[in-house]
Amino acid sequence: MRTGLRVQDLLDPSIFRAKLEAALSHTNKVLAKVFNRLPMNADDIARVYLDECAPRLAGCITDTVNLLHEALEGGRQVLLEGAQGTFLDLDHGTYPFVTSSNPVVGGACVGSGIGPRHIDRVIGITKAYVTRVGSGPFVTELFDEVGDHLVEVGGEFGTNTGRRRRTGWFDMVMMRQAVRLNSLTEVALTKLDVLDGLERLKVCVAYELDGERYEHMPYHQSVIHKAVPVYAELEGWSTDLSGITRSSELPAAAADYIAFLEEGIGVPIRLVGVGPGRSQYLDWQEAA
């Protein structure tokens, strides 16, 4: 409806009030007639935002497009960090089990005002297994003691809600799609240490349904919901990885696991996380 208020409106009280009145003329009718709630008061809202928030925020408001391009033109590095995840993307995710924006790399261009040619490195971050919160298709989901292991050892509970996450084996089909959608140049593999102590590991290399094999994400939701994972099995390791500081110190089975994932997804794995600490990561390319 184009009636939203923007941060810059805080700098002009008359524009803020005009836009606020326009927004409430519709919103208050919805609150009353649809949700049976009392209407919001424009004076109360304006008092909080214009009298309390605006003076504190004014010094932090700037032309961020100009700010970023001046940094780029000056040879500085700019890091854009995405939240949510590829398959929660409004357009390319597992609709309707998605978020309300585009957390793929293309969304970073839109949100920042930086064009695609300025992005020269794209790091995809993925766990050494798969997790999901809430409903939605999950081809490799585990309902056994291995799934419980990933939850308990990996601390797979929502940070704010405490809700238990769903867990499953690593899914190359999803990862290949993420590589495509984001033009990944490399991958950071986290939580490899959570797999410590598992005798056998599985990696989903393809989906199957009605005799058809899918190595890339099926476009139709019915296929994704009904697909059966095709697994490759690898040996696990008993070594505690949390104290390892160099890729060359990894047990052979752990190194084989990383190499198998790297070959299957088609882009280099550069960083490997072996614990929750800021320094608990390895440079995998050091061993390559």
GROMACS .gro file of C-alpha atoms in nm:
model
  288
    1MET     CA    1   0.000   0.000   0.000
    2ARG     CA    2   0.312   0.224   0.016
    3THR     CA    3   0.203   0.372   0.349
    4GLY     CA    4   0.502   0.254   0.551
    5LEU     CA    5   0.712   0.493   0.756
    6ARG     CA    6   1.087   0.500   0.697
    7VAL     CA    7   1.373   0.591   0.929
    8GLN     CA    8   1.436   0.917   0.741
    9ASP     CA    9   1.080   1.029   0.831
   10LEU     CA   10   1.200   1.071   1.189
   11LEU     CA   11   1.397   1.375   1.071
   12ASP     CA   12   1.085   1.563   0.956
   13PRO     CA   13   0.804   1.572   1.216
   14SER     CA   14   0.542   1.707   0.974
   15ILE     CA   15   0.606   1.429   0.721
   16PHE     CA   16   0.613   1.171   1.002
   17ARG     CA   17   0.273   1.287   1.131
   18ALA     CA   18   0.118   1.294   0.783
   19LYS     CA   19   0.240   0.944   0.700
   20LEU     CA   20   0.137   0.815   1.041
   21GLU     CA   21  -0.217   0.946   0.998
   22ALA     CA   22  -0.238   0.787   0.652
   23ALA     CA   23  -0.121   0.451   0.783
   24LEU     CA   24  -0.354   0.451   1.083
   25SER     CA   25  -0.657   0.543   0.876
   26HIS     CA   26  -0.642   0.192   0.734
   27THR     CA   27  -0.470   0.000   1.016
   28ASN     CA   28  -0.714   0.111   1.284
   29LYS     CA   29  -1.009  -0.012   1.078
   30VAL     CA   30  -0.842  -0.351   1.042
   31LEU     CA   31  -0.766  -0.367   1.415
   32ALA     CA   32  -1.126  -0.289   1.505
   33LYS     CA   33  -1.318  -0.485   1.242
   34VAL     CA   34  -1.090  -0.785   1.187
   35PHE     CA   35  -0.909  -0.834   1.517
   36ASN     CA   36  -1.160  -0.670   1.755
   37ARG     CA   37  -0.886  -0.453   1.906
   38LEU     CA   38  -0.882  -0.091   2.014
   39PRO     CA   39  -0.738   0.157   1.762
   40MET     CA   40  -0.390   0.303   1.807
   41ASN     CA   41  -0.351   0.669   1.897
   42ALA     CA   42  -0.142   0.882   1.660
   43ASP     CA   43  -0.044   1.132   1.932
   44ASP     CA   44   0.091   0.857   2.158
   45ILE     CA   45   0.294   0.702   1.876
   46ALA     CA   46   0.432   1.038   1.759
   47ARG     CA   47   0.531   1.128   2.115
   48VAL     CA   48   0.742   0.814   2.153
   49TYR     CA   49   0.907   0.826   1.811
   50LEU     CA   50   0.954   1.201   1.763
   51ASP     CA   51   1.026   1.308   2.122
   52GLU     CA   52   1.218   1.004   2.250
   53CYS     CA   53   1.358   0.805   1.958
   54ALA     CA   54   1.438   1.069   1.698
   55PRO     CA   55   1.687   1.273   1.909
   56ARG     CA   56   1.881   0.955   1.993
   57LEU     CA   57   1.880   0.813   1.640
   58ALA     CA   58   1.934   1.128   1.433
   59GLY     CA   59   2.312   1.103   1.449
   60CYS     CA   60   2.302   0.745   1.327
   61ILE     CA   61   2.094   0.814   1.016
   62THR     CA   62   2.284   0.861   0.691
   63ASP     CA   63   2.286   0.783   0.319
   64THR     CA   64   2.403   0.423   0.349
   65VAL     CA   65   2.426   0.371  -0.027
   66ASN     CA   66   2.676   0.656  -0.051
   67LEU     CA   67   2.854   0.535   0.261
   68LEU     CA   68   2.909   0.186   0.115
   69HIS     CA   69   3.013   0.303  -0.231
   70GLU     CA   70   3.261   0.553  -0.089
   71ALA     CA   71   3.412   0.266   0.108
   72LEU     CA   72   3.435   0.048  -0.203
   73GLU     CA   73   3.583   0.330  -0.410
   74GLY     CA   74   3.838   0.381  -0.134
   75GLY     CA   75   3.952   0.020  -0.156
   76ARG     CA   76   3.796  -0.085   0.174
   77GLN     CA   77   3.639  -0.424   0.234
   78VAL     CA   78   3.264  -0.446   0.289
   79LEU     CA   79   3.108  -0.751   0.455
   80LEU     CA   80   2.736  -0.821   0.410
   81GLU     CA   81   2.592  -1.082   0.645
   82GLY     CA   82   2.275  -1.272   0.566
   83ALA     CA   83   2.030  -1.415   0.816
   84GLN     CA   84   1.766  -1.689   0.792
   85GLY     CA   85   1.884  -1.918   0.509
   86THR     CA   86   1.851  -2.009   0.143
   87PHE     CA   87   1.551  -2.237   0.182
   88LEU     CA   88   1.360  -1.981   0.385
   89ASP     CA   89   1.378  -1.747   0.086
   90LEU     CA   90   1.036  -1.609  -0.008
   91ASP     CA   91   1.079  -1.691  -0.378
   92HIS     CA   92   1.326  -1.980  -0.388
   93GLY     CA   93   1.263  -2.153  -0.056
   94THR     CA   94   1.024  -2.430   0.049
   95TYR     CA   95   0.713  -2.212   0.018
   96PRO     CA   96   0.499  -2.157   0.223
   97PHE     CA   97   0.742  -2.257   0.499
   98VAL     CA   98   0.958  -1.950   0.439
   99THR     CA   99   1.036  -1.605   0.574
  100SER     CA  100   0.909  -1.276   0.430
  101SER     CA  101   1.222  -1.162   0.246
  102ASN     CA  102   1.504  -1.280   0.021
  103PRO     CA  103   1.799  -1.398   0.232
  104VAL     CA  104   1.983  -1.524  -0.078
  105VAL     CA  105   2.280  -1.321  -0.201
  106GLY     CA  106   2.066  -1.128  -0.450
  107GLY     CA  107   1.876  -0.987  -0.153
  108ALA     CA  108   2.200  -0.842  -0.018
  109CYS     CA  109   2.232  -0.630  -0.332
  110VAL     CA  110   1.878  -0.500  -0.295
  111GLY     CA  111   1.911  -0.426   0.075
  112SER     CA  112   2.252  -0.260   0.060
  113GLY     CA  113   2.239  -0.074  -0.271
  114ILE     CA  114   2.550  -0.251  -0.396
  115GLY     CA  115   2.533  -0.394  -0.748
  116PRO     CA  116   2.622  -0.758  -0.824
  117ARG     CA  117   2.959  -0.682  -0.986
  118HIS     CA  118   3.090  -0.544  -0.657
  119ILE     CA  119   3.044  -0.878  -0.483
  120ASP     CA  120   3.356  -1.084  -0.551
  121ARG     CA  121   3.341  -1.344  -0.273
  122VAL     CA  122   3.037  -1.535  -0.144
  123ILE     CA  123   3.081  -1.764   0.157
  124GLY     CA  124   2.803  -2.013   0.222
  125ILE     CA  125   2.771  -2.124   0.583
  126THR     CA  126   2.634  -2.471   0.651
  127LYS     CA  127   2.640  -2.719   0.934
  128ALA     CA  128   2.793  -3.065   0.888
  129TYR     CA  129   2.436  -3.190   0.914
  130VAL     CA  130   2.096  -3.029   0.853
  131THR     CA  131   1.855  -2.862   1.094
  132ARG     CA  132   1.516  -2.703   1.056
  133VAL     CA  133   1.284  -2.516   1.293
  134GLY     CA  134   0.912  -2.564   1.261
  135SER     CA  135   0.716  -2.718   0.976
  136GLY     CA  136   0.822  -2.783   0.620
  137PRO     CA  137   0.971  -3.060   0.405
  138PHE     CA  138   1.283  -3.230   0.539
  139VAL     CA  139   1.399  -3.521   0.325
  140THR     CA  140   1.686  -3.640   0.549
  141GLU     CA  141   1.513  -3.586   0.883
  142LEU     CA  142   1.610  -3.832   1.158
  143PHE     CA  143   1.372  -3.968   1.419
  144ASP     CA  144   1.616  -4.206   1.590
  145GLU     CA  145   1.896  -4.194   1.843
  146VAL     CA  146   2.127  -4.029   1.589
  147GLY     CA  147   1.881  -3.743   1.554
  148ASP     CA  148   1.871  -3.715   1.935
  149HIS     CA  149   2.253  -3.710   1.940
  150LEU     CA  150   2.266  -3.419   1.695
  151VAL     CA  151   2.012  -3.225   1.902
  152GLU     CA  152   2.178  -3.284   2.238
  153VAL     CA  153   2.545  -3.256   2.138
  154GLY     CA  154   2.482  -2.977   1.889
  155GLY     CA  155   2.263  -2.780   2.130
  156GLU     CA  156   1.994  -2.764   1.865
  157PHE     CA  157   1.737  -2.559   2.049
  158GLY     CA  158   1.600  -2.220   1.946
  159THR     CA  159   1.803  -1.936   2.097
  160ASN     CA  160   1.498  -1.734   2.200
  161THR     CA  161   1.219  -1.991   2.209
  162GLY     CA  162   1.410  -2.296   2.333
  163ARG     CA  163   1.219  -2.498   2.074
  164ARG     CA  164   1.386  -2.822   1.969
  165ARG     CA  165   1.518  -2.814   1.614
  166ARG     CA  166   1.459  -3.097   1.369
  167THR     CA  167   1.782  -3.265   1.258
  168GLY     CA  168   1.897  -3.481   0.969
  169TRP     CA  169   2.192  -3.598   0.762
  170PHE     CA  170   2.378  -3.360   0.532
  171ASP     CA  171   2.179  -3.298   0.214
  172MET     CA  172   2.387  -3.243  -0.101
  173VAL     CA  173   2.076  -3.181  -0.311
  174MET     CA  174   1.987  -2.877  -0.102
  175MET     CA  175   2.348  -2.761  -0.088
  176ARG     CA  176   2.392  -2.778  -0.464
  177GLN     CA  177   2.083  -2.560  -0.498
  178ALA     CA  178   2.223  -2.315  -0.246
  179VAL     CA  179   2.547  -2.301  -0.447
  180ARG     CA  180   2.348  -2.213  -0.759
  181LEU     CA  181   2.114  -1.959  -0.602
  182ASN     CA  182   2.391  -1.773  -0.422
  183SER     CA  183   2.684  -1.810  -0.666
  184LEU     CA  184   2.890  -1.945  -0.377
  185THR     CA  185   3.265  -1.917  -0.416
  186GLU     CA  186   3.335  -2.124  -0.105
  187VAL     CA  187   3.176  -2.287   0.198
  188ALA     CA  188   3.234  -2.266   0.572
  189LEU     CA  189   3.139  -2.599   0.729
  190THR     CA  190   3.040  -2.569   1.095
  191LYS     CA  191   2.980  -2.813   1.381
  192LEU     CA  192   3.187  -3.099   1.242
  193ASP     CA  193   3.266  -3.191   1.603
  194VAL     CA  194   2.899  -3.274   1.667
  195LEU     CA  195   2.950  -3.587   1.457
  196ASP     CA  196   3.223  -3.714   1.695
  197GLY     CA  197   3.155  -4.067   1.816
  198LEU     CA  198   2.910  -4.173   1.545
  199GLU     CA  199   3.025  -4.504   1.395
  200ARG     CA  200   2.869  -4.452   1.054
  201LEU     CA  201   2.775  -4.131   0.877
  202LYS     CA  202   2.531  -4.080   0.592
  203VAL     CA  203   2.521  -3.812   0.326
  204CYS     CA  204   2.222  -3.761   0.097
  205VAL     CA  205   2.360  -3.752  -0.259
  206ALA     CA  206   2.026  -3.754  -0.443
  207TYR     CA  207   1.649  -3.788  -0.405
  208GLU     CA  208   1.434  -4.059  -0.556
  209LEU     CA  209   1.062  -4.074  -0.628
  210ASP     CA  210   0.873  -4.315  -0.851
  211GLY     CA  211   1.193  -4.442  -1.008
  212GLU     CA  212   1.327  -4.095  -1.095
  213ARG     CA  213   1.652  -3.969  -0.946
  214TYR     CA  214   1.704  -3.601  -0.859
  215GLU     CA  215   2.054  -3.467  -0.798
  216HIS     CA  216   1.929  -3.109  -0.800
  217MET     CA  217   1.633  -2.965  -0.613
  218PRO     CA  218   1.301  -3.071  -0.771
  219TYR     CA  219   1.092  -2.773  -0.874
  220HIS     CA  220   0.760  -2.926  -0.764
  221GLN     CA  221   0.663  -2.920  -0.397
  222SER     CA  222   0.491  -3.260  -0.415
  223VAL     CA  223   0.818  -3.424  -0.517
  224ILE     CA  224   1.011  -3.256  -0.236
  225HIS     CA  225   0.754  -3.363   0.024
  226LYS     CA  226   0.748  -3.727  -0.091
  227ALA     CA  227   1.108  -3.781  -0.205
  228VAL     CA  228   1.324  -4.052  -0.048
  229PRO     CA  229   1.692  -3.979   0.021
  230VAL     CA  230   1.965  -4.171  -0.160
  231TYR     CA  231   2.250  -4.209   0.088
  232ALA     CA  232   2.622  -4.265   0.065
  233GLU     CA  233   2.770  -4.413   0.384
  234LEU     CA  234   3.104  -4.312   0.530
  235GLU     CA  235   3.302  -4.416   0.833
  236GLY     CA  236   3.276  -4.208   1.147
  237TRP     CA  237   3.552  -4.124   1.390
  238SER     CA  238   3.596  -4.158   1.764
  239THR     CA  239   3.844  -3.870   1.801
  240ASP     CA  240   3.742  -3.555   1.985
  241LEU     CA  241   3.788  -3.283   1.723
  242SER     CA  242   3.742  -2.987   1.956
  243GLY     CA  243   4.113  -2.959   2.040
  244ILE     CA  244   4.244  -2.984   1.683
  245THR     CA  245   4.408  -2.668   1.549
  246ARG     CA  246   4.529  -2.775   1.203
  247SER     CA  247   4.356  -2.962   0.922
  248SER     CA  248   4.649  -3.202   0.901
  249GLU     CA  249   4.561  -3.325   1.253
  250LEU     CA  250   4.213  -3.443   1.154
  251PRO     CA  251   4.152  -3.819   1.168
  252ALA     CA  252   4.139  -3.976   0.823
  253ALA     CA  253   3.764  -4.042   0.844
  254ALA     CA  254   3.690  -3.676   0.923
  255ALA     CA  255   3.912  -3.558   0.639
  256ASP     CA  256   3.740  -3.805   0.404
  257TYR     CA  257   3.401  -3.671   0.510
  258ILE     CA  258   3.498  -3.311   0.429
  259ALA     CA  259   3.655  -3.412   0.098
  260PHE     CA  260   3.342  -3.609   0.004
  261LEU     CA  261   3.117  -3.310   0.074
  262GLU     CA  262   3.346  -3.075  -0.114
  263GLU     CA  263   3.347  -3.290  -0.425
  264GLY     CA  264   2.971  -3.338  -0.413
  265ILE     CA  265   2.872  -2.972  -0.377
  266GLY     CA  266   3.119  -2.847  -0.637
  267VAL     CA  267   3.281  -2.554  -0.456
  268PRO     CA  268   3.574  -2.545  -0.211
  269ILE     CA  269   3.520  -2.587   0.161
  270ARG     CA  270   3.754  -2.334   0.318
  271LEU     CA  271   3.676  -2.314   0.689
  272VAL     CA  272   3.579  -2.608   0.913
  273GLY     CA  273   3.434  -2.549   1.259
  274VAL     CA  274   3.531  -2.796   1.532
  275GLY     CA  275   3.375  -2.623   1.832
  276PRO     CA  276   3.173  -2.322   1.949
  277GLY     CA  277   3.474  -2.103   2.029
  278ARG     CA  278   3.576  -1.817   1.801
  279SER     CA  279   3.916  -1.978   1.741
  280GLN     CA  280   3.785  -2.333   1.695
  281TYR     CA  281   3.805  -2.351   1.318
  282LEU     CA  282   4.046  -2.498   1.065
  283ASP     CA  283   4.166  -2.382   0.724
  284TRP     CA  284   4.072  -2.684   0.513
  285GLN     CA  285   4.248  -2.547   0.204
  286GLU     CA  286   4.569  -2.562   0.404
  287ALA     CA  287   4.545  -2.940   0.376
  288ALA     CA  288   4.429  -2.939   0.013
   0.00000   0.00000   0.00000
